[in-house]
PDB file of C-alpha atoms in Angstrom:
ATOM      1  CA  UNK A  11       0.000   0.000   0.000  1.00  0.00           C
ATOM      2  CA  UNK A  12       1.186   3.527  -0.724  1.00  0.00           C
ATOM      3  CA  UNK A  13       1.233   6.071   2.077  1.00  0.00           C
ATOM      4  CA  UNK A  14      -2.098   7.243   3.445  1.00  0.00           C
ATOM      5  CA  UNK A  15      -2.715  11.001   3.658  1.00  0.00           C
ATOM      6  CA  UNK A  16      -1.265  12.518   6.828  1.00  0.00           C
ATOM      7  CA  UNK A  17      -4.703  13.623   7.980  1.00  0.00           C
ATOM      8  CA  UNK A  18      -6.004  10.037   7.736  1.00  0.00           C
ATOM      9  CA  UNK A  19      -3.842   8.736  10.605  1.00  0.00           C
ATOM     10  CA  UNK A  20      -3.991  11.891  12.706  1.00  0.00           C
ATOM     11  CA  UNK A  21      -5.094  10.944  16.202  1.00  0.00           C
ATOM     12  CA  UNK A  22      -4.403   7.204  15.795  1.00  0.00           C
ATOM     13  CA  UNK A  23      -3.010   5.593  18.993  1.00  0.00           C
ATOM     14  CA  UNK A  24       0.775   5.241  18.984  1.00  0.00           C
ATOM     15  CA  UNK A  25       0.678   1.441  19.335  1.00  0.00           C
ATOM     16  CA  UNK A  26       0.889  -1.373  16.745  1.00  0.00           C
ATOM     17  CA  UNK A  27      -2.613  -2.233  15.511  1.00  0.00           C
ATOM     18  CA  UNK A  28      -3.626  -5.148  13.306  1.00  0.00           C
ATOM     19  CA  UNK A  29      -6.579  -4.464  11.045  1.00  0.00           C
ATOM     20  CA  UNK A  30      -7.734  -3.768   7.510  1.00  0.00           C
ATOM     21  CA  UNK A  31      -8.778  -0.834   5.394  1.00  0.00           C
ATOM     22  CA  UNK A  32     -12.515  -0.893   4.717  1.00  0.00           C
ATOM     23  CA  UNK A  33     -14.734   0.992   2.298  1.00  0.00           C
ATOM     24  CA  UNK A  34     -17.793  -1.246   2.381  1.00  0.00           C
ATOM     25  CA  UNK A  35     -18.969  -4.610   1.073  1.00  0.00           C
ATOM     26  CA  UNK A  36     -18.645  -5.048  -2.658  1.00  0.00           C
ATOM     27  CA  UNK A  37     -16.152  -2.167  -2.957  1.00  0.00           C
ATOM     28  CA  UNK A  38     -12.846  -4.038  -2.758  1.00  0.00           C
ATOM     29  CA  UNK A  39     -11.710  -3.056  -6.262  1.00  0.00           C
ATOM     30  CA  UNK A  40     -12.566   0.598  -5.561  1.00  0.00           C
ATOM     31  CA  UNK A  41     -10.685   0.472  -2.259  1.00  0.00           C
ATOM     32  CA  UNK A  42      -7.698  -1.227  -3.857  1.00  0.00           C
ATOM     33  CA  UNK A  43      -7.547   1.370  -6.598  1.00  0.00           C
ATOM     34  CA  UNK A  44      -7.671   4.188  -4.041  1.00  0.00           C
ATOM     35  CA  UNK A  45      -4.836   2.916  -1.859  1.00  0.00           C
ATOM     36  CA  UNK A  46      -2.580   2.081  -4.829  1.00  0.00           C
ATOM     37  CA  UNK A  47      -2.533   5.577  -6.272  1.00  0.00           C
ATOM     38  CA  UNK A  48       0.895   7.181  -6.102  1.00  0.00           C
ATOM     39  CA  UNK A  49      -0.762  10.367  -4.895  1.00  0.00           C
ATOM     40  CA  UNK A  50      -3.659   9.758  -2.502  1.00  0.00           C
ATOM     41  CA  UNK A  51      -6.978  11.293  -3.513  1.00  0.00           C
ATOM     42  CA  UNK A  52      -8.673  12.868  -0.510  1.00  0.00           C
ATOM     43  CA  UNK A  53     -12.328  12.236  -1.508  1.00  0.00           C
ATOM     44  CA  UNK A  54     -11.601   8.513  -1.857  1.00  0.00           C
ATOM     45  CA  UNK A  55      -9.687   8.264   1.422  1.00  0.00           C
ATOM     46  CA  UNK A  56     -12.494  10.036   3.280  1.00  0.00           C
ATOM     47  CA  UNK A  57     -14.667   7.002   2.539  1.00  0.00           C
ATOM     48  CA  UNK A  58     -12.111   4.594   4.033  1.00  0.00           C
ATOM     49  CA  UNK A  59     -11.833   3.387   7.624  1.00  0.00           C
ATOM     50  CA  UNK A  60      -9.091   1.406   9.341  1.00  0.00           C
ATOM     51  CA  UNK A  61     -10.875  -1.431  11.143  1.00  0.00           C
ATOM     52  CA  UNK A  62      -8.835  -2.751  14.088  1.00  0.00           C
ATOM     53  CA  UNK A  63      -9.123  -6.405  15.079  1.00  0.00           C
ATOM     54  CA  UNK A  64      -6.023  -7.030  17.212  1.00  0.00           C
ATOM     55  CA  UNK A  65      -3.143  -5.489  19.155  1.00  0.00           C
ATOM     56  CA  UNK A  66      -0.174  -7.699  18.198  1.00  0.00           C
ATOM     57  CA  UNK A  67       2.327  -6.146  20.611  1.00  0.00           C
ATOM     58  CA  UNK A  68       0.172  -6.850  23.661  1.00  0.00           C
ATOM     59  CA  UNK A  69       1.319 -10.120  25.267  1.00  0.00           C
ATOM     60  CA  UNK A  70      -2.067 -10.992  26.728  1.00  0.00           C
ATOM     61  CA  UNK A  71      -4.882 -13.434  25.864  1.00  0.00           C
ATOM     62  CA  UNK A  72      -7.196 -12.308  23.090  1.00  0.00           C
ATOM     63  CA  UNK A  73     -10.086 -11.568  25.467  1.00  0.00           C
ATOM     64  CA  UNK A  74      -7.875  -9.068  27.268  1.00  0.00           C
ATOM     65  CA  UNK A  75      -6.647  -7.600  23.994  1.00  0.00           C
ATOM     66  CA  UNK A  76     -10.282  -7.004  23.029  1.00  0.00           C
ATOM     67  CA  UNK A  77     -10.780  -5.006  26.227  1.00  0.00           C
ATOM     68  CA  UNK A  78      -7.615  -3.024  25.450  1.00  0.00           C
ATOM     69  CA  UNK A  79      -8.859  -2.303  21.905  1.00  0.00           C
ATOM     70  CA  UNK A  80     -12.154  -1.057  23.283  1.00  0.00           C
ATOM     71  CA  UNK A  81     -10.315   1.268  25.643  1.00  0.00           C
ATOM     72  CA  UNK A  82      -8.268   2.634  22.726  1.00  0.00           C
ATOM     73  CA  UNK A  83     -10.964   3.245  20.148  1.00  0.00           C
ATOM     74  CA  UNK A  84     -14.277   3.505  21.980  1.00  0.00           C
ATOM     75  CA  UNK A  85     -14.843   6.390  21.631  1.00  0.00           C
ATOM     76  CA  UNK A  86     -12.523   6.609  18.655  1.00  0.00           C
ATOM     77  CA  UNK A  87      -9.871   9.342  18.579  1.00  0.00           C
ATOM     78  CA  UNK A  88     -10.362   9.561  14.791  1.00  0.00           C
ATOM     79  CA  UNK A  89     -13.354   9.393  12.426  1.00  0.00           C
ATOM     80  CA  UNK A  90     -11.259   7.075  10.257  1.00  0.00           C
ATOM     81  CA  UNK A  91     -10.511   4.504  12.971  1.00  0.00           C
ATOM     82  CA  UNK A  92     -12.929   1.914  14.302  1.00  0.00           C
ATOM     83  CA  UNK A  93     -12.875  -1.504  15.919  1.00  0.00           C
ATOM     84  CA  UNK A  94     -14.250  -4.652  14.337  1.00  0.00           C
ATOM     85  CA  UNK A  95     -17.165  -5.711  16.520  1.00  0.00           C
ATOM     86  CA  UNK A  96     -16.234  -8.702  18.667  1.00  0.00           C
ATOM     87  CA  UNK A  97     -18.895 -10.959  20.190  1.00  0.00           C
ATOM     88  CA  UNK A  98     -18.613 -14.176  22.187  1.00  0.00           C
ATOM     89  CA  UNK A  99     -19.821 -17.319  20.458  1.00  0.00           C
ATOM     90  CA  UNK A 100     -22.106 -18.708  23.144  1.00  0.00           C
ATOM     91  CA  UNK A 101     -23.623 -21.671  21.293  1.00  0.00           C
ATOM     92  CA  UNK A 102     -23.851 -23.217  17.840  1.00  0.00           C
ATOM     93  CA  UNK A 103     -27.393 -22.011  17.113  1.00  0.00           C
ATOM     94  CA  UNK A 104     -26.550 -18.370  17.769  1.00  0.00           C
ATOM     95  CA  UNK A 105     -23.321 -18.700  15.826  1.00  0.00           C
ATOM     96  CA  UNK A 106     -25.178 -20.004  12.759  1.00  0.00           C
ATOM     97  CA  UNK A 107     -27.798 -17.272  13.112  1.00  0.00           C
ATOM     98  CA  UNK A 108     -25.058 -14.620  13.159  1.00  0.00           C
ATOM     99  CA  UNK A 109     -23.409 -16.294  10.161  1.00  0.00           C
ATOM    100  CA  UNK A 110     -26.659 -16.255   8.163  1.00  0.00           C
ATOM    101  CA  UNK A 111     -27.109 -12.553   8.922  1.00  0.00           C
ATOM    102  CA  UNK A 112     -23.605 -11.720   7.702  1.00  0.00           C
ATOM    103  CA  UNK A 113     -24.058 -13.780   4.519  1.00  0.00           C
ATOM    104  CA  UNK A 114     -27.435 -12.150   3.801  1.00  0.00           C
ATOM    105  CA  UNK A 115     -25.719  -8.755   3.997  1.00  0.00           C
ATOM    106  CA  UNK A 116     -23.077  -9.771   1.449  1.00  0.00           C
ATOM    107  CA  UNK A 117     -20.348 -11.047   3.767  1.00  0.00           C
ATOM    108  CA  UNK A 118     -18.501 -14.323   3.347  1.00  0.00           C
ATOM    109  CA  UNK A 119     -18.338 -15.596   6.901  1.00  0.00           C
ATOM    110  CA  UNK A 120     -17.209 -15.093  10.476  1.00  0.00           C
ATOM    111  CA  UNK A 121     -13.806 -15.319  12.126  1.00  0.00           C
ATOM    112  CA  UNK A 122     -13.595 -17.231  15.413  1.00  0.00           C
ATOM    113  CA  UNK A 123     -10.656 -16.668  17.740  1.00  0.00           C
ATOM    114  CA  UNK A 124     -10.004 -18.566  20.948  1.00  0.00           C
ATOM    115  CA  UNK A 125     -10.415 -16.153  23.839  1.00  0.00           C
ATOM    116  CA  UNK A 126      -7.358 -17.378  25.697  1.00  0.00           C
ATOM    117  CA  UNK A 127      -5.011 -17.360  22.697  1.00  0.00           C
ATOM    118  CA  UNK A 128      -1.938 -15.156  22.375  1.00  0.00           C
ATOM    119  CA  UNK A 129      -1.209 -13.276  19.169  1.00  0.00           C
ATOM    120  CA  UNK A 130       0.505 -15.327  16.464  1.00  0.00           C
ATOM    121  CA  UNK A 131       1.175 -15.013  12.748  1.00  0.00           C
ATOM    122  CA  UNK A 132       0.260 -17.500  10.034  1.00  0.00           C
ATOM    123  CA  UNK A 133      -2.332 -20.260  10.214  1.00  0.00           C
ATOM    124  CA  UNK A 134      -3.420 -21.379  13.644  1.00  0.00           C
ATOM    125  CA  UNK A 135      -6.066 -23.536  15.246  1.00  0.00           C
ATOM    126  CA  UNK A 136      -6.792 -20.536  17.482  1.00  0.00           C
ATOM    127  CA  UNK A 137      -8.273 -18.637  14.525  1.00  0.00           C
ATOM    128  CA  UNK A 138     -10.921 -20.235  12.317  1.00  0.00           C
ATOM    129  CA  UNK A 139     -13.128 -18.970   9.497  1.00  0.00           C
ATOM    130  CA  UNK A 140     -16.755 -20.120   9.521  1.00  0.00           C
ATOM    131  CA  UNK A 141     -18.523 -20.135   6.139  1.00  0.00           C
ATOM    132  CA  UNK A 142     -21.543 -21.729   4.506  1.00  0.00           C
ATOM    133  CA  UNK A 143     -19.412 -22.896   1.606  1.00  0.00           C
ATOM    134  CA  UNK A 144     -15.850 -23.805   0.637  1.00  0.00           C
ATOM    135  CA  UNK A 145     -13.701 -21.749  -1.676  1.00  0.00           C
ATOM    136  CA  UNK A 146     -10.645 -22.448  -3.802  1.00  0.00           C
ATOM    137  CA  UNK A 147      -8.604 -20.934  -6.607  1.00  0.00           C
ATOM    138  CA  UNK A 148      -8.182 -21.751 -10.287  1.00  0.00           C
ATOM    139  CA  UNK A 149      -6.623 -20.185 -13.371  1.00  0.00           C
ATOM    140  CA  UNK A 150      -8.791 -18.880 -16.229  1.00  0.00           C
ATOM    141  CA  UNK A 151      -7.872 -20.695 -19.460  1.00  0.00           C
ATOM    142  CA  UNK A 152     -10.708 -19.598 -21.778  1.00  0.00           C
ATOM    143  CA  UNK A 153     -13.801 -17.408 -22.150  1.00  0.00           C
ATOM    144  CA  UNK A 154     -17.054 -18.853 -23.504  1.00  0.00           C
ATOM    145  CA  UNK A 155     -19.560 -16.520 -25.149  1.00  0.00           C
ATOM    146  CA  UNK A 156     -22.947 -15.972 -23.588  1.00  0.00           C
ATOM    147  CA  UNK A 157     -26.353 -16.368 -25.188  1.00  0.00           C
ATOM    148  CA  UNK A 158     -29.830 -14.991 -24.574  1.00  0.00           C
ATOM    149  CA  UNK A 159     -29.642 -12.028 -22.221  1.00  0.00           C
ATOM    150  CA  UNK A 160     -25.860 -12.510 -22.098  1.00  0.00           C
ATOM    151  CA  UNK A 161     -25.381 -12.435 -25.871  1.00  0.00           C
ATOM    152  CA  UNK A 162     -22.260 -10.440 -26.683  1.00  0.00           C
ATOM    153  CA  UNK A 163     -21.031 -10.890 -23.120  1.00  0.00           C
ATOM    154  CA  UNK A 164     -19.276 -13.574 -21.122  1.00  0.00           C
ATOM    155  CA  UNK A 165     -21.268 -16.743 -20.644  1.00  0.00           C
ATOM    156  CA  UNK A 166     -18.748 -18.685 -18.575  1.00  0.00           C
ATOM    157  CA  UNK A 167     -15.040 -19.214 -18.035  1.00  0.00           C
ATOM    158  CA  UNK A 168     -13.125 -22.436 -18.307  1.00  0.00           C
ATOM    159  CA  UNK A 169     -10.673 -22.754 -15.440  1.00  0.00           C
ATOM    160  CA  UNK A 170      -7.875 -25.110 -14.448  1.00  0.00           C
ATOM    161  CA  UNK A 171      -7.168 -26.327 -10.930  1.00  0.00           C
ATOM    162  CA  UNK A 172      -3.709 -27.001  -9.561  1.00  0.00           C
ATOM    163  CA  UNK A 173      -4.167 -30.707 -10.336  1.00  0.00           C
ATOM    164  CA  UNK A 174      -4.748 -29.887 -14.021  1.00  0.00           C
ATOM    165  CA  UNK A 175      -8.454 -30.687 -14.108  1.00  0.00           C
ATOM    166  CA  UNK A 176     -10.664 -28.175 -15.893  1.00  0.00           C
ATOM    167  CA  UNK A 177     -14.299 -27.141 -15.486  1.00  0.00           C
ATOM    168  CA  UNK A 178     -16.614 -24.226 -16.264  1.00  0.00           C
ATOM    169  CA  UNK A 179     -17.893 -21.434 -14.030  1.00  0.00           C
ATOM    170  CA  UNK A 180     -20.891 -19.511 -15.343  1.00  0.00           C
ATOM    171  CA  UNK A 181     -22.480 -17.947 -12.259  1.00  0.00           C
ATOM    172  CA  UNK A 182     -21.490 -15.289  -9.762  1.00  0.00           C
ATOM    173  CA  UNK A 183     -20.556 -12.671 -12.378  1.00  0.00           C
ATOM    174  CA  UNK A 184     -22.105  -9.215 -12.429  1.00  0.00           C
ATOM    175  CA  UNK A 185     -23.098  -7.705 -15.791  1.00  0.00           C
ATOM    176  CA  UNK A 186     -20.033  -5.457 -15.560  1.00  0.00           C
ATOM    177  CA  UNK A 187     -17.804  -8.493 -15.007  1.00  0.00           C
ATOM    178  CA  UNK A 188     -19.434 -10.258 -17.951  1.00  0.00           C
ATOM    179  CA  UNK A 189     -18.543  -7.275 -20.122  1.00  0.00           C
ATOM    180  CA  UNK A 190     -15.013  -7.154 -18.694  1.00  0.00           C
ATOM    181  CA  UNK A 191     -14.312 -10.735 -17.608  1.00  0.00           C
ATOM    182  CA  UNK A 192     -11.280 -11.972 -15.666  1.00  0.00           C
ATOM    183  CA  UNK A 193      -8.501 -12.209 -18.269  1.00  0.00           C
ATOM    184  CA  UNK A 194      -7.100 -15.526 -19.438  1.00  0.00           C
ATOM    185  CA  UNK A 195      -4.223 -16.347 -17.115  1.00  0.00           C
ATOM    186  CA  UNK A 196      -5.813 -14.649 -14.099  1.00  0.00           C
ATOM    187  CA  UNK A 197      -6.239 -16.584 -10.874  1.00  0.00           C
ATOM    188  CA  UNK A 198      -9.764 -16.405  -9.533  1.00  0.00           C
ATOM    189  CA  UNK A 199     -11.395 -17.480  -6.288  1.00  0.00           C
ATOM    190  CA  UNK A 200     -14.638 -19.444  -6.577  1.00  0.00           C
ATOM    191  CA  UNK A 201     -17.028 -20.891  -4.038  1.00  0.00           C
ATOM    192  CA  UNK A 202     -18.519 -24.371  -4.176  1.00  0.00           C
ATOM    193  CA  UNK A 203     -20.581 -26.814  -2.145  1.00  0.00           C
ATOM    194  CA  UNK A 204     -18.747 -30.123  -1.939  1.00  0.00           C
ATOM    195  CA  UNK A 205     -17.806 -32.246  -4.930  1.00  0.00           C
ATOM    196  CA  UNK A 206     -19.567 -34.177  -7.668  1.00  0.00           C
ATOM    197  CA  UNK A 207     -19.166 -37.939  -8.064  1.00  0.00           C
ATOM    198  CA  UNK A 208     -16.327 -37.208 -10.508  1.00  0.00           C
ATOM    199  CA  UNK A 209     -14.476 -35.071  -7.966  1.00  0.00           C
ATOM    200  CA  UNK A 210     -15.176 -31.646  -9.483  1.00  0.00           C
ATOM    201  CA  UNK A 211     -16.526 -28.705  -7.443  1.00  0.00           C
ATOM    202  CA  UNK A 212     -20.308 -28.750  -7.107  1.00  0.00           C
ATOM    203  CA  UNK A 213     -22.218 -25.535  -7.956  1.00  0.00           C
ATOM    204  CA  UNK A 214     -19.009 -23.560  -8.519  1.00  0.00           C
ATOM    205  CA  UNK A 215     -19.620 -19.806  -8.579  1.00  0.00           C
ATOM    206  CA  UNK A 216     -17.230 -16.908  -9.213  1.00  0.00           C
ATOM    207  CA  UNK A 217     -16.259 -14.835  -6.165  1.00  0.00           C
ATOM    208  CA  UNK A 218     -13.414 -12.537  -7.209  1.00  0.00           C
ATOM    209  CA  UNK A 219     -10.136 -12.195  -9.008  1.00  0.00           C
ATOM    210  CA  UNK A 220      -7.411 -13.050  -6.521  1.00  0.00           C
ATOM    211  CA  UNK A 221      -5.507  -9.881  -5.629  1.00  0.00           C
ATOM    212  CA  UNK A 222      -7.997  -7.905  -7.726  1.00  0.00           C
ATOM    213  CA  UNK A 223      -6.009  -4.705  -7.682  1.00  0.00           C
ATOM    214  CA  UNK A 224      -6.406  -2.256 -10.551  1.00  0.00           C
ATOM    215  CA  UNK A 225      -3.238  -0.723 -11.892  1.00  0.00           C
ATOM    216  CA  UNK A 226      -2.453   2.626 -10.341  1.00  0.00           C
ATOM    217  CA  UNK A 227      -2.901   5.437 -12.861  1.00  0.00           C
TER     218      UNK A 227
END
């Protein structure tokens, strides 16, 4: 990421914070384009927030780090800094209800972190993602033309998995993406629901181009 405007981080606590820049669901490409500009554009950055989800330098269990985050950013010292809402997972039924709500609002899933865990980098059994589906990556090898309402646009893409097997993905694309499809050679992320009897992803649907970052102008 290129440097944020000076005014964006004014008032941020002087401690290491783990988080992500956020512009809203469905706006990842717009966000990525904004932060990759060599010269930041103020109107774009004023729509961005830094969402904190951990304090990596604090050598305390996660539950205590949550309390420390709340003390730092509630109320927030900056309109561009906020904390990712943290809630305890009390039982499976409530967890699934919360998951369904997030998915209905356009989210992919929930992150679960063990309350007594210390901060660590990389994959860990202390941090799990809960989703209603699996996802994986594949490389686009061909575009197939659409028909009917998609005539003159993308109908589907043929993709190749790491094991060399190929299959088609024809759902999950917006009209804009059908007019400007993921280029051949691009790696995409798709979601699916288990496997067919032949071992291919069932109900595969396009999610995004991996590292979908427009070139900075």
